[in-house]
Coordinates of C-alpha atoms and ligand atoms in Angstrom, one line a residue:
X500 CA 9.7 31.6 12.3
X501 CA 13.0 30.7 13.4
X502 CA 14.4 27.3 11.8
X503 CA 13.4 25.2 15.3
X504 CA 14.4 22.1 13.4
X505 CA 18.5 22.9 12.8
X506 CA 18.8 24.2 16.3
X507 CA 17.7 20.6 17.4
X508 CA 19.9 19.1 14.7
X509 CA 22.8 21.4 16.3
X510 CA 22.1 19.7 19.7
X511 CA 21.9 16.0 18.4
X512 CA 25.2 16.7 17.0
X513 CA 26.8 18.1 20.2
X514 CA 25.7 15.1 22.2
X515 CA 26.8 12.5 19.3
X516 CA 30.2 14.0 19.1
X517 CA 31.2 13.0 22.5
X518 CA 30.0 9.6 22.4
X519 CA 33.1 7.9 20.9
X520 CA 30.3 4.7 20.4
X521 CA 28.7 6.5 17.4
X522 CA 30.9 6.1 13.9
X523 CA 34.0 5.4 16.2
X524 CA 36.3 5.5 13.3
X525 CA 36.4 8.8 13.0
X526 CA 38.3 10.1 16.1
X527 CA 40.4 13.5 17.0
X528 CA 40.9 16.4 14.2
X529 CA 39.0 14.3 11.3
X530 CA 35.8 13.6 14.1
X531 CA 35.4 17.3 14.7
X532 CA 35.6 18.2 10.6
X533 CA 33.8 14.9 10.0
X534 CA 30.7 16.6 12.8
X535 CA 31.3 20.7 11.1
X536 CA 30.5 18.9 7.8
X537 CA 27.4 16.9 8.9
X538 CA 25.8 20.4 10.4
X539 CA 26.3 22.2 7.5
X540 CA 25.2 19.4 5.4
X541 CA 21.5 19.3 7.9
X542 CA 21.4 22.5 8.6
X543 CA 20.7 24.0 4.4
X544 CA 18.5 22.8 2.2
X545 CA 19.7 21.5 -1.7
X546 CA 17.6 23.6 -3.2
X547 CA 15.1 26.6 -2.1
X548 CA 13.1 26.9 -5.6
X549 CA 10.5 29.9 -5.8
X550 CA 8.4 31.5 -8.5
X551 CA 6.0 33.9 -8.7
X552 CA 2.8 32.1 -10.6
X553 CA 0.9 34.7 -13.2
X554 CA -3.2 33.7 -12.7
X555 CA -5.5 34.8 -14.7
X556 CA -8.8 34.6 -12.5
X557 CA -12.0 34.1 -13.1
X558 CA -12.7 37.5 -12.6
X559 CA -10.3 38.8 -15.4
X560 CA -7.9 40.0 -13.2
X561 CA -4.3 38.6 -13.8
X562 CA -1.8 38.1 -10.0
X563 CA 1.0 36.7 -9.1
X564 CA 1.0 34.6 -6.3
X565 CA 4.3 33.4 -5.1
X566 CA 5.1 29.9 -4.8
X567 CA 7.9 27.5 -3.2
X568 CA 9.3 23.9 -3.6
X569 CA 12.2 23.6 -1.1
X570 CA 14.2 20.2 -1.2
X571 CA 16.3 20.0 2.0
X572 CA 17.6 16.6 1.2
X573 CA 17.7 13.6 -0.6
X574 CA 20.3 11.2 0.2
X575 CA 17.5 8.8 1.9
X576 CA 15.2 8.9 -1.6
X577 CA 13.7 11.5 -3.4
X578 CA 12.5 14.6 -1.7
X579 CA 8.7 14.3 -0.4
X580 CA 6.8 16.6 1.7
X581 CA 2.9 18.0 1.6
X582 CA 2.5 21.7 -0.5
X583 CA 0.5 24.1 1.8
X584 CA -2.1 27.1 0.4
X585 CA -2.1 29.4 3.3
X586 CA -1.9 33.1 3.2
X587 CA 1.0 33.3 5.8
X588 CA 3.2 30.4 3.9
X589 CA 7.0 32.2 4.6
X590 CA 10.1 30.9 3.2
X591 CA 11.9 29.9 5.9
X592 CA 8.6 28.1 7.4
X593 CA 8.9 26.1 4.3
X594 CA 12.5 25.4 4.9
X595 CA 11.8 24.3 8.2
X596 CA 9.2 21.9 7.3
X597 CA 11.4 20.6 4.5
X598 CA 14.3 20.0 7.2
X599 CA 11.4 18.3 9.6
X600 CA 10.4 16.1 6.6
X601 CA 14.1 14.6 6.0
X602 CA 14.6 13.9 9.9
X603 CA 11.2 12.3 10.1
X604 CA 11.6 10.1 7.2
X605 CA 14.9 8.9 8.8
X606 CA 13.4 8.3 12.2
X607 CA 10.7 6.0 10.7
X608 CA 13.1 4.6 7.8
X609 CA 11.0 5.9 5.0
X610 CA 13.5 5.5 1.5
X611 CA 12.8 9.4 1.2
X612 CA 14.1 12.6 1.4
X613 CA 12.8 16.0 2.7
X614 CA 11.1 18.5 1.2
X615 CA 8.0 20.8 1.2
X616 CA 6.0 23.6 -1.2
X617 CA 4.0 26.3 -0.2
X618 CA 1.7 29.0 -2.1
X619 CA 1.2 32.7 -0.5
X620 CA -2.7 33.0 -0.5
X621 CA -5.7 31.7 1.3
X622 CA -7.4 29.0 -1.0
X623 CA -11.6 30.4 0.4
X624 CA -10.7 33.6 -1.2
X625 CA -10.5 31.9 -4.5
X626 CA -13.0 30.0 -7.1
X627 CA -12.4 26.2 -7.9
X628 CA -11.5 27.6 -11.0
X629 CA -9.2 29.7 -9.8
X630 CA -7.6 27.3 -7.5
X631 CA -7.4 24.5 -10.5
X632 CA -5.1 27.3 -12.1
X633 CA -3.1 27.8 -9.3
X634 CA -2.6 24.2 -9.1
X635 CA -1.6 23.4 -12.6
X636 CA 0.6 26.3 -13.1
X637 CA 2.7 25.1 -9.5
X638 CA 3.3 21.9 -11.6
X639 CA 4.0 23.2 -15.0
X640 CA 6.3 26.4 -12.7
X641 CA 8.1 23.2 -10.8
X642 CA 7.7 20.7 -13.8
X643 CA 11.5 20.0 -14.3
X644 CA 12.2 19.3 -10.7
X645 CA 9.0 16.8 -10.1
X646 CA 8.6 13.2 -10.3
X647 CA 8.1 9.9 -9.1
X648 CA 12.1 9.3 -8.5
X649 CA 12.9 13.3 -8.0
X650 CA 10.3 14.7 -5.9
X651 CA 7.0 13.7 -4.8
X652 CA 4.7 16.3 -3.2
X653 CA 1.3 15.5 -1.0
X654 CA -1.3 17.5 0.5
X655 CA -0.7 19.9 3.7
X656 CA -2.8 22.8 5.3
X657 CA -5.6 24.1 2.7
X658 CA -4.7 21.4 0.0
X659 CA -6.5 17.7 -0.2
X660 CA -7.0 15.1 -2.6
X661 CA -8.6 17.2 -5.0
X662 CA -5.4 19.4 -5.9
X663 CA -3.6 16.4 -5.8
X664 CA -5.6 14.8 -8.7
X665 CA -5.0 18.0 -10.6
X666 CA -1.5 18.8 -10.4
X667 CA -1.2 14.6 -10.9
X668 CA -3.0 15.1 -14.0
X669 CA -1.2 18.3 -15.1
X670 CA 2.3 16.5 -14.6
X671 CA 1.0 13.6 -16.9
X672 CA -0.1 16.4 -19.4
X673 CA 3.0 17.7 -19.3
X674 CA 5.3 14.4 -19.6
X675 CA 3.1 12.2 -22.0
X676 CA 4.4 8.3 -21.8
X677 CA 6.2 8.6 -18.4
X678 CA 4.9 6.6 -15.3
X679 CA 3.0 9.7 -13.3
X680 CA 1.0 7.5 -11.0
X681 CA 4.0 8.1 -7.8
X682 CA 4.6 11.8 -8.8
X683 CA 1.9 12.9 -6.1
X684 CA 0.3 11.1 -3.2
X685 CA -2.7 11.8 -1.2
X686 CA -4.7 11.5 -4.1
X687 CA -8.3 10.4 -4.8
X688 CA -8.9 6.5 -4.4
X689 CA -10.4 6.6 -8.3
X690 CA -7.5 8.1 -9.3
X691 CA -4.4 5.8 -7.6
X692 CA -4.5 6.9 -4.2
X693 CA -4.3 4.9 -1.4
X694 CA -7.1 3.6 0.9
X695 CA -6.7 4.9 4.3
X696 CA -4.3 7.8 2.9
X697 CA -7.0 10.6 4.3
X698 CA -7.2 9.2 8.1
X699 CA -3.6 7.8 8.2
X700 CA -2.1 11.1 9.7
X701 CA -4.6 11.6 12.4
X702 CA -4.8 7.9 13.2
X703 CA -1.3 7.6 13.6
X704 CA -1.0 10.7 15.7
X705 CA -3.8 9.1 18.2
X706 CA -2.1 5.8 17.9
X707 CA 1.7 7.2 19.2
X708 CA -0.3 8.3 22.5
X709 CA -2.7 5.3 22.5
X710 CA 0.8 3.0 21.9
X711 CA 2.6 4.9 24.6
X712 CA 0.1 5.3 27.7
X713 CA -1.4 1.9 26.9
X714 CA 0.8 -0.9 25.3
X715 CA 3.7 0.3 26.2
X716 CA 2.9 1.4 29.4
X717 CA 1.2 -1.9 30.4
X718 CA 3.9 -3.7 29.1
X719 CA 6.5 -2.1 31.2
X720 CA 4.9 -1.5 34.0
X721 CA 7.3 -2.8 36.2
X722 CA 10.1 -1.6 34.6
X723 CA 8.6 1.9 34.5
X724 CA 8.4 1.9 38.3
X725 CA 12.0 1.4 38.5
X726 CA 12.3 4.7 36.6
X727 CA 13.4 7.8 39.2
X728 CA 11.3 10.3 36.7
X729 CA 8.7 12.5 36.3
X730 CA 7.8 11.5 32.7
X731 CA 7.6 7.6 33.8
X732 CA 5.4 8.7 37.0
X733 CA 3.0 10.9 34.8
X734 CA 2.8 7.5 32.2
X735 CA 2.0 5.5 35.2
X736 CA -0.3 7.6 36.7
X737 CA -2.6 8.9 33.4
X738 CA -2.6 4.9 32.2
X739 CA -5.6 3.8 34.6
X740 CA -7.2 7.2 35.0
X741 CA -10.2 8.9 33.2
X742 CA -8.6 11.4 30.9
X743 CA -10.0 14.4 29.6
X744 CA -8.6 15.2 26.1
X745 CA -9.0 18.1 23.8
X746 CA -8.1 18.9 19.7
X747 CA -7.0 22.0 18.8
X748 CA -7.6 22.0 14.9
X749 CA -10.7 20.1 13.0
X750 CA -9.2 19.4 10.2
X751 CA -8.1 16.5 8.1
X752 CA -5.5 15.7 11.2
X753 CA -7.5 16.9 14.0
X754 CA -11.2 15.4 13.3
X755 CA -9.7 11.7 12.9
X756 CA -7.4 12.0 15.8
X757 CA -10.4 13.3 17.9
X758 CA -12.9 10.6 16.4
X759 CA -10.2 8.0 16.7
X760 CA -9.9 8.7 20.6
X761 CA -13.6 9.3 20.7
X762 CA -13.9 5.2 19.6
X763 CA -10.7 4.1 21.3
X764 CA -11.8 1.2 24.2
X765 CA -8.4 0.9 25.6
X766 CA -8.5 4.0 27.1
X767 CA -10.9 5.5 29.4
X768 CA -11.4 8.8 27.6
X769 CA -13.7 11.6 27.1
X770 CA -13.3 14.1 24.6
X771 CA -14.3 17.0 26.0
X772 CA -12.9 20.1 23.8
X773 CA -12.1 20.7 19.9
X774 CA -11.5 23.8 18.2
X775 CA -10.7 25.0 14.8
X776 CA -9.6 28.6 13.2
X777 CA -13.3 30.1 14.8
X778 CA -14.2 28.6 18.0
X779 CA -13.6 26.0 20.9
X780 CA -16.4 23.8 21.8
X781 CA -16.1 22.4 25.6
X782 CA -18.8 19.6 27.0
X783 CA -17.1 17.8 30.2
X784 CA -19.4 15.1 29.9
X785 CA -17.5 14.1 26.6
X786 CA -18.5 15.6 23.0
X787 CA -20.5 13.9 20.5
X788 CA -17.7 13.4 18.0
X789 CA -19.2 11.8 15.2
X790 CA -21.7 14.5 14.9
X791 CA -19.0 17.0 14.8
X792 CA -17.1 15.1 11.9
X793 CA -20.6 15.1 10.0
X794 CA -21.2 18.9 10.6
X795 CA -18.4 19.8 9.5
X796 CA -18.4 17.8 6.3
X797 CA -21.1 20.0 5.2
X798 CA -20.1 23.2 6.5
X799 CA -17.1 24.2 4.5
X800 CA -14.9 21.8 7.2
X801 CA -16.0 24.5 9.8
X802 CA -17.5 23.6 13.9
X803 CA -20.7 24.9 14.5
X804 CA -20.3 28.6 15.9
X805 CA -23.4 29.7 17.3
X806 CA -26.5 28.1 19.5
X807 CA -28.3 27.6 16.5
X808 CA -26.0 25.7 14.6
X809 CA -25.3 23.4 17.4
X810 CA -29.4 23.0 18.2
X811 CA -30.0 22.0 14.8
X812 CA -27.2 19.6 14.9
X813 CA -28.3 18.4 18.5
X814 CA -25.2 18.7 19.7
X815 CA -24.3 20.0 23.4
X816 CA -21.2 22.3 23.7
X817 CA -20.0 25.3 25.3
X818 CA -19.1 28.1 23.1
X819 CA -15.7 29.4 24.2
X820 CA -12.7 31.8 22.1
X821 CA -10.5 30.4 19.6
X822 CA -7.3 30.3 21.5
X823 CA -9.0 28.8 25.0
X824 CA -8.6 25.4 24.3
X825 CA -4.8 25.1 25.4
X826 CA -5.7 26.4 28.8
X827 CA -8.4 24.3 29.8
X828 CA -7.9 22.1 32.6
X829 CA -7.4 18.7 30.3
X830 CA -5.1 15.7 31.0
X831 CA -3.7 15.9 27.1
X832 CA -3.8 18.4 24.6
X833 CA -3.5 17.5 20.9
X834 CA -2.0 20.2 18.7
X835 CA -3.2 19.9 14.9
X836 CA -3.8 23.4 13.8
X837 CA -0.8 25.5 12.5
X838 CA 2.9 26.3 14.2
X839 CA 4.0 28.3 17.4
X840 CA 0.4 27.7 19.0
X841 CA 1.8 27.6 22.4
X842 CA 4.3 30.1 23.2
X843 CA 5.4 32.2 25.7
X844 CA 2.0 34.2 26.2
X845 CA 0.5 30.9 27.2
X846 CA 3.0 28.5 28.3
X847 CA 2.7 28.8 31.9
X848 CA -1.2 28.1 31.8
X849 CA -0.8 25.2 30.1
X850 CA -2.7 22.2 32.5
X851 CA -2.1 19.1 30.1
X852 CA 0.1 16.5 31.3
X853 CA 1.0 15.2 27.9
X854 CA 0.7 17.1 24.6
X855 CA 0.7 15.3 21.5
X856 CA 1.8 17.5 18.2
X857 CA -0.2 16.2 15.0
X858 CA 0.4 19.5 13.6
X859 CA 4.5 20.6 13.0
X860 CA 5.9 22.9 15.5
X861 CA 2.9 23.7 16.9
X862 CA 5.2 24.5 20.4
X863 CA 7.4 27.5 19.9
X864 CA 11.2 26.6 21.1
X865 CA 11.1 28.4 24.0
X866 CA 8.0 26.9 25.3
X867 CA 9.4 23.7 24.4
X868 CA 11.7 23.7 26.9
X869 CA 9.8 25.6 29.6
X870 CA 6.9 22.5 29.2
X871 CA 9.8 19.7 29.4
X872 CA 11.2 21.0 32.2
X873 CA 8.0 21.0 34.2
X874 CA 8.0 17.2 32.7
X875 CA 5.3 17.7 30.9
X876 CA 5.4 14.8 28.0
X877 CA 5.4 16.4 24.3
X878 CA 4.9 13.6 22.0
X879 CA 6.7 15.3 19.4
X880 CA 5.7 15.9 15.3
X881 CA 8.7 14.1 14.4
X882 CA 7.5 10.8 16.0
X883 CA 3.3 11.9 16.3
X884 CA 2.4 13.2 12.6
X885 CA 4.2 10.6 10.7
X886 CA 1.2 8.3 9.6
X887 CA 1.0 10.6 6.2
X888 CA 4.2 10.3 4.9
X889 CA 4.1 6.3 5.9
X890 CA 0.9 5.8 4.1
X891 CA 2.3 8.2 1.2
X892 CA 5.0 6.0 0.8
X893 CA 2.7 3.0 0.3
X894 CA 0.6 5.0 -2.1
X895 CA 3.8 5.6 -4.4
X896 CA 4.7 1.8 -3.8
X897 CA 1.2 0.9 -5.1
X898 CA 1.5 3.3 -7.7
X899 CA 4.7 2.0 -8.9
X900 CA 3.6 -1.5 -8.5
X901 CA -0.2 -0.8 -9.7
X902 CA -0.9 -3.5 -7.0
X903 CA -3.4 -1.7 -4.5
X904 CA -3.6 -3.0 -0.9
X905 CA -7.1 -3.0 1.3
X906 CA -7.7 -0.9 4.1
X907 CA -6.5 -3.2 6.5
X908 CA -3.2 -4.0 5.3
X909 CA -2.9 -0.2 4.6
X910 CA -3.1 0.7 8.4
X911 CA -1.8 -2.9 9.6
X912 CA 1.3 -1.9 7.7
X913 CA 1.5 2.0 8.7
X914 CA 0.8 0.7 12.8
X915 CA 3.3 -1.9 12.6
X916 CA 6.0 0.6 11.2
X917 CA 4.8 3.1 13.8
X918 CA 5.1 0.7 16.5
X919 CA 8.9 -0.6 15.7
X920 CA 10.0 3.6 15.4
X921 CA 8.2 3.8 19.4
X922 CA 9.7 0.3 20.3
X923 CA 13.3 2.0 19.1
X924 CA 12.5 5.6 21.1
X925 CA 10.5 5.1 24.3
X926 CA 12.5 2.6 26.5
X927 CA 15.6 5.4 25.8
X928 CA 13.3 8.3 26.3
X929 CA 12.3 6.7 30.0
X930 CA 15.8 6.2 30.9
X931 CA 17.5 9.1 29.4
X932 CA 17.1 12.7 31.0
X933 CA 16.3 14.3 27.5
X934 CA 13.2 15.0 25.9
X935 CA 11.3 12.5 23.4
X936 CA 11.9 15.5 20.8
X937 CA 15.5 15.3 21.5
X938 CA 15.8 11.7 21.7
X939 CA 14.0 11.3 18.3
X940 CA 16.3 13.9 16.5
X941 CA 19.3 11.8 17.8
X942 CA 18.1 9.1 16.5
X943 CA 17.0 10.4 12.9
X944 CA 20.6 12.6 12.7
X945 CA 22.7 9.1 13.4
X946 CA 20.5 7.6 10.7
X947 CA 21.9 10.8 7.8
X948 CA 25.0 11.0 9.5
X949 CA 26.3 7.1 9.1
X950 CA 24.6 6.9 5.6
X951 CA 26.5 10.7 4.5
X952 CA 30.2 9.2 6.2
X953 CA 29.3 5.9 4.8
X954 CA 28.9 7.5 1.4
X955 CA 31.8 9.9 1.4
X956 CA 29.9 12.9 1.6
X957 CA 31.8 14.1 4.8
X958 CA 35.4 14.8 3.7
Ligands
NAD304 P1 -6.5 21.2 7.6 O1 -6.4 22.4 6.7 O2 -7.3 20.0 7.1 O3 -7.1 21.6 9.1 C1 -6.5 22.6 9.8 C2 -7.5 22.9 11.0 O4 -6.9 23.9 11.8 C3 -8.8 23.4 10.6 O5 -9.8 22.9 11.4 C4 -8.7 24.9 10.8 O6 -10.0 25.6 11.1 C5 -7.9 24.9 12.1 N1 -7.2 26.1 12.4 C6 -6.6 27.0 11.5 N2 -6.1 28.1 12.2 C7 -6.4 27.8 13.5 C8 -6.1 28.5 14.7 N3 -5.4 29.7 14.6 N4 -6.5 28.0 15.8 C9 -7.2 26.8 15.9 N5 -7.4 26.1 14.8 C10 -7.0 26.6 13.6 O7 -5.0 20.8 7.9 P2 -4.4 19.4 8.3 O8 -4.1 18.6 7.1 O9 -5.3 18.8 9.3 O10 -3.1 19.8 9.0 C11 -3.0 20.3 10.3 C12 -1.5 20.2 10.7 O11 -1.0 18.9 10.6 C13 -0.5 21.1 9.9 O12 0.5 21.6 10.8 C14 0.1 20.1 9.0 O13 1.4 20.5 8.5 C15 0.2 18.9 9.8 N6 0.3 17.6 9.1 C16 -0.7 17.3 8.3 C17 -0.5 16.0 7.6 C18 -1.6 15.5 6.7 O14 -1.5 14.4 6.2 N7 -2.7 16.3 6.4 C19 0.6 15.2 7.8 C20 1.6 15.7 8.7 C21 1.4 16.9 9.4

């Protein structure tokens, strides 16, 4: 995978250079060093830290499984990004993610930095056992560059709270008498997590489009109207309508996002599609979303795949291939699966008038622009997926402060940081010709950028 994330940083740069408004000291020979320095600065990550971790499995075989902990960045706090057990984890995926994580933690003023693990296999080939080892041996492998203040991992695709209680309790192991409670977040509730941690991704994600098509829309109505685009004519036109929405991914993201738009009464929507890594389910009369959450809680977090499975759960749906849910005729398409999910094979078939990324990347670049430029609205990752790191933060705060907060102020606080990063990036998305994914990058790089000159860090 190409590194999506410092070609937009590139971009951000090129447009901030000529506008003599942003750090306007620095002007002439020193502005163009000052710019050369902040790209190189984005663009690599501090570290890129890999090992190879020796198993011993259950079975008595011994492998190595590679593993990586890349820290892009930290002058906003210490790194912090989710670890992900999947059997196509690549390096410079992992880099990529780390850079995402430091941009997005600027662009919703998180006190962190960026960074991001990843382990090479597929975690349903393996025992608990097994993946209990994996997981201690990543923290005692990574031990020296962990922590509460240093770096601070959470879960990501194929890990959950249940890794995170082990490698939390194998880092305590391993540093007897220091504070260990921040060193991971998305843990278990027993164990210092946070409530509202689990749904706080996929609730934000629905929340950005909720915020956008119906507060924000409502609010500036008028002022939307004034607006010669094709992005403020799609807001005003989907805001009254009934939409038809579909999930790609089932999945810790996916399932709440699609249960949280299933419930939502300010919008007039119907659920009709949701997929995962087997099938796509289509009803368009609306699918019964709860008792899709509850079958998959007991089927290994997988959607019913067959007439039988869906009789005995009473639930009506269409059984259609994997990959057909981003070409049905919907109104919005939420991506929270895995990366380049649309691309170029299927970009031009796309019929959603807004997509909403809960997963990262999920639109290659090229396919990026080809949808924009139609003025179709991507609601990027950067601004959509954010809710995890936001409630990860106030896990570590809790942890530090071994003050726990309800459920209420958990996702009072996460939506009213949300809301002030939207309140910062729509009105400029609506009058500006560039795309929100742009405009939020912008945003995030002026953030690093006046912090690193302010610092020294650019001479
Ligand atoms: P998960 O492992 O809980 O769920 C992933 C879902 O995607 C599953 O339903 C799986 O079956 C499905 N899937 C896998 N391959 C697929 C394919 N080829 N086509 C369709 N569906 C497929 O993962 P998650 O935690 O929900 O994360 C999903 C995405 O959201 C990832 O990109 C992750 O980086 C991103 N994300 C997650 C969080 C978080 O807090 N969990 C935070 C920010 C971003």
């Amino acid at each position: 995978m190409v590194n999506q994330t410092v070609d937009i940083v590139k971009d951000s740069l090129k447009v901030l250079i000529d506008d003599g408004s942003f750090l306007p000291d620095l002007v002439g020979e020193g502005r163009n060093k000052a710019f050369t320095s902040l790209l190189s600065i984005l663009s690599t990550p501090n570290h890129v830290n890999k090992s190879y971790l020796r198993i011993a499995l259950e079975n008595g075989q011994v492998v190595r499984i590679p593993a990586f902990r890349v820290q892009h960045n930290n002058v906003l706090g210490p790194y912090k990004g989710g670890i992900r057990f999947h059997e196509t984890v690549k390096e410079d995926e992992v880099v990529n993610l780390a850079s995402l994580m430091t941009l997005k933690n600027a662009l919703h003023e998180v006190p962190f930095g960026g960074g991001k693990g990843g382990v090479i296999i597929d975690p349903r080939e393996y025992s608990e056992k097994d993946l209990y080892v994996v997981c201690k041996k990543y923290v005692q492998y990574f031990s020296d560059i962990l922590g509460p203040d240093k770096d601070i991992p959470a879960p990501d695709v194929g890990t959950g709270e249940r890794e995170m209680d082990w490698m939390m309790a194998e880092y305590k192991s391993i540093r007897p008498g220091e504070s260990y409670l921040g060193s991971f977040t998305g843990k278990s509730i027993i164990n210092g997590g946070s409530l509202g941690r689990r749904e706080a991704t996929g609730k934000g994600v629905y929340f950005t489009f909720r915020y956008l098509l119906h507060d924000f829309a409502r609010a500036k109505e008028n002022w939307l109207a004034e607006r010669d685009n094709k992005f403020a004519k799609t807001t005003l036109t989907l805001k009254d309508q009934s939409l038809k929405l579909a999930v790609q991914g089932f999945g810790n993201v996916g399932s709440v996002a699609a249960l949280s738009a299933f419930q939502c009464n300010h919008l007039n929507n119907k659920v009709v599609a949701v997929s995962d890594r087997n099938v796509t389910l289509y009803n368009s009369d609306g699918l019964d979303i709860p008792a899709l959450v509850k079958f998959v809680s007991t089927n290994k977090g997988d959607l019913p795949t067959s007439e039988e499975q869906l009789g005995n759960a009473a639930i009506k749906a269409k059984i259609l291939g994997r990959e057909e849910i981003i070409t049905l005729d919907i109104d919005v398409l939420f991506l929270a699966a895995l990366e380049n999910q649309v691309n170029k094979d299927n970009m031009s078939d796309i019929h959603a008038k807004i997509i909403v990324e809960g997963a990262n990347a999920p639109i290659t670049t090229e396919a990026d622009a080809y949808l924009s430029k139609k003025g179709i609205i991507i609601i990027p990752d950067i601004l959509a997926n954010a809710g995890g790191v936001i409630v990860s933060y106030l896990e570590w705060l809790q942890g530090r402060e071994t003050q726990f907060y309800t459920e209420e102020e958990v996702f009072d606080k996460q939506f009213t940081k949300m809301k002030e990063t939207f309140d910062s990036i729509y009105p400029q998305f609506f009058d500006d010709p560039l795309p929100l994914r742009q405009n939020c990058y912008i945003h995030a790089v002026m953030k690093l950028s006046t912090i690193l000159y302010r610092q020294g860090k650019l001479y």
